[in-house]
């Protein structure tokens, strides 16, 4: 089993920045090929894709709504994935979840991710 723990959420104003972290423990992900993702869910809405990154870090993918503002990165030595969020907007307000799945194929479908963190709240005021 893999345990994921997110941190870094908070209340900020529009235009501010936040960096979310997702620390993995348990079965050592660095020894396997994994795909990591960040997803978010606003009240009353379905969970949606934000960004994904391959185990090697060489492949990233972003939702159009965050492209150019958010950056996903990873540190395999620390088993940690980050989401740097700049120029935040009120519509970015949501609970942000880190997810992981074994394999080398990218997917922005949250349903195929096996492991999830508990989520961290990001609130952006206007």
Short mmCIF file of C-alpha atoms in Angstrom, two decimals:
data_model
loop_
_atom_site.label_atom_id
_atom_site.label_comp_id
_atom_site.label_asym_id
_atom_site.label_seq_id
_atom_site.Cartn_x
_atom_site.Cartn_y
_atom_site.Cartn_z
CA UNK A 1 0.00 0.00 0.00
CA UNK A 2 0.99 3.59 -0.61
CA UNK A 3 -0.02 6.41 1.66
CA UNK A 4 -0.21 9.94 0.28
CA UNK A 5 -0.32 13.03 2.47
CA UNK A 6 -0.93 16.49 1.02
CA UNK A 7 0.01 19.76 2.60
CA UNK A 8 0.31 23.41 1.67
CA UNK A 9 -3.28 24.48 1.17
CA UNK A 10 -4.71 27.63 2.63
CA UNK A 11 -6.61 30.86 2.14
CA UNK A 12 -5.07 33.36 -0.25
CA UNK A 13 -6.10 36.31 -2.36
CA UNK A 14 -6.47 36.32 -6.11
CA UNK A 15 -3.08 36.63 -7.76
CA UNK A 16 -1.22 34.97 -4.92
CA UNK A 17 0.76 31.73 -5.05
CA UNK A 18 0.72 28.47 -3.14
CA UNK A 19 2.78 25.31 -3.34
CA UNK A 20 1.15 22.02 -2.52
CA UNK A 21 3.20 19.00 -1.51
CA UNK A 22 2.30 15.33 -1.62
CA UNK A 23 4.50 12.97 0.35
CA UNK A 24 4.29 9.26 -0.37
CA UNK A 25 5.15 6.54 2.12
CA UNK A 26 4.70 2.81 2.45
CA UNK A 27 5.49 0.77 -0.61
CA UNK A 28 8.41 2.68 -2.07
CA UNK A 29 7.13 4.33 -5.22
CA UNK A 30 10.60 5.22 -6.37
CA UNK A 31 11.31 1.57 -7.10
CA UNK A 32 8.41 1.30 -9.49
CA UNK A 33 7.08 3.13 -12.49
CA UNK A 34 4.31 5.38 -11.29
CA UNK A 35 2.18 8.17 -12.59
CA UNK A 36 1.24 11.01 -10.26
CA UNK A 37 -1.60 13.40 -10.53
CA UNK A 38 -3.22 16.38 -8.90
CA UNK A 39 -6.99 16.65 -9.05
CA UNK A 40 -9.42 19.05 -7.44
CA UNK A 41 -13.02 19.08 -6.43
CA UNK A 42 -15.16 22.12 -5.77
CA UNK A 43 -18.42 21.89 -3.82
CA UNK A 44 -21.17 20.36 -5.91
CA UNK A 45 -18.83 19.56 -8.78
CA UNK A 46 -17.16 16.42 -10.02
CA UNK A 47 -13.51 15.84 -9.30
CA UNK A 48 -11.44 17.23 -12.14
CA UNK A 49 -7.99 16.81 -13.55
CA UNK A 50 -5.37 19.46 -12.81
CA UNK A 51 -1.98 18.02 -13.75
CA UNK A 52 -0.07 14.78 -14.09
CA UNK A 53 3.60 13.86 -14.10
CA UNK A 54 5.41 10.69 -14.99
CA UNK A 55 7.68 8.86 -12.55
CA UNK A 56 10.72 10.12 -14.44
CA UNK A 57 9.39 13.66 -14.48
CA UNK A 58 9.90 13.87 -18.20
CA UNK A 59 6.22 13.95 -19.09
CA UNK A 60 3.73 16.43 -17.71
CA UNK A 61 0.20 17.32 -18.66
CA UNK A 62 -2.03 20.16 -17.54
CA UNK A 63 -5.66 21.08 -17.70
CA UNK A 64 -6.25 24.04 -19.98
CA UNK A 65 -7.61 26.02 -17.06
CA UNK A 66 -4.27 25.93 -15.22
CA UNK A 67 -1.79 25.79 -18.07
CA UNK A 68 0.80 28.53 -17.72
CA UNK A 69 -0.07 29.15 -14.08
CA UNK A 70 0.52 25.79 -12.37
CA UNK A 71 3.63 23.62 -12.44
CA UNK A 72 3.82 20.01 -11.33
CA UNK A 73 7.16 18.56 -10.32
CA UNK A 74 8.52 15.61 -8.41
CA UNK A 75 11.44 14.57 -6.25
CA UNK A 76 11.84 10.80 -6.41
CA UNK A 77 14.49 10.79 -3.72
CA UNK A 78 11.95 12.29 -1.34
CA UNK A 79 8.94 10.48 -2.81
CA UNK A 80 7.26 13.85 -3.04
CA UNK A 81 5.26 15.56 -5.75
CA UNK A 82 4.62 19.29 -5.81
CA UNK A 83 2.10 21.59 -7.40
CA UNK A 84 3.25 25.19 -7.68
CA UNK A 85 0.22 27.39 -8.21
CA UNK A 86 0.72 30.96 -9.34
CA UNK A 87 -1.71 33.71 -10.29
CA UNK A 88 -4.46 31.99 -8.37
CA UNK A 89 -8.06 32.79 -9.25
CA UNK A 90 -11.26 32.42 -7.22
CA UNK A 91 -12.30 29.63 -9.56
CA UNK A 92 -9.29 27.63 -8.38
CA UNK A 93 -10.98 27.25 -5.01
CA UNK A 94 -11.38 23.53 -4.30
CA UNK A 95 -10.07 20.62 -2.31
CA UNK A 96 -6.92 19.46 -4.03
CA UNK A 97 -6.05 15.79 -4.06
CA UNK A 98 -2.84 14.00 -4.86
CA UNK A 99 -3.14 10.63 -6.56
CA UNK A 100 -0.85 7.90 -7.80
CA UNK A 101 -1.15 4.86 -10.01
CA UNK A 102 1.37 2.23 -11.13
CA UNK A 103 2.25 2.24 -14.78
CA UNK A 104 3.81 4.32 -17.48
CA UNK A 105 0.67 5.50 -19.24
CA UNK A 106 -0.58 9.00 -18.55
CA UNK A 107 -4.21 9.46 -17.69
CA UNK A 108 -6.20 12.48 -16.65
CA UNK A 109 -9.11 10.29 -15.59
CA UNK A 110 -9.29 10.29 -11.81
CA UNK A 111 -11.13 6.96 -11.84
CA UNK A 112 -8.01 5.03 -12.81
CA UNK A 113 -5.87 6.26 -9.94
CA UNK A 114 -5.42 3.74 -7.16
CA UNK A 115 -4.05 5.79 -4.31
CA UNK A 116 -5.32 9.08 -2.94
CA UNK A 117 -4.41 11.56 -0.28
CA UNK A 118 -6.91 13.06 2.11
CA UNK A 119 -7.03 16.37 0.27
CA UNK A 120 -6.02 19.91 1.15
CA UNK A 121 -8.29 22.93 0.92
CA UNK A 122 -7.33 25.84 -1.30
CA UNK A 123 -9.48 28.93 -1.05
CA UNK A 124 -8.86 31.97 -3.24
CA UNK A 125 -10.69 35.15 -2.36
CA UNK A 126 -11.37 37.90 -4.88
#
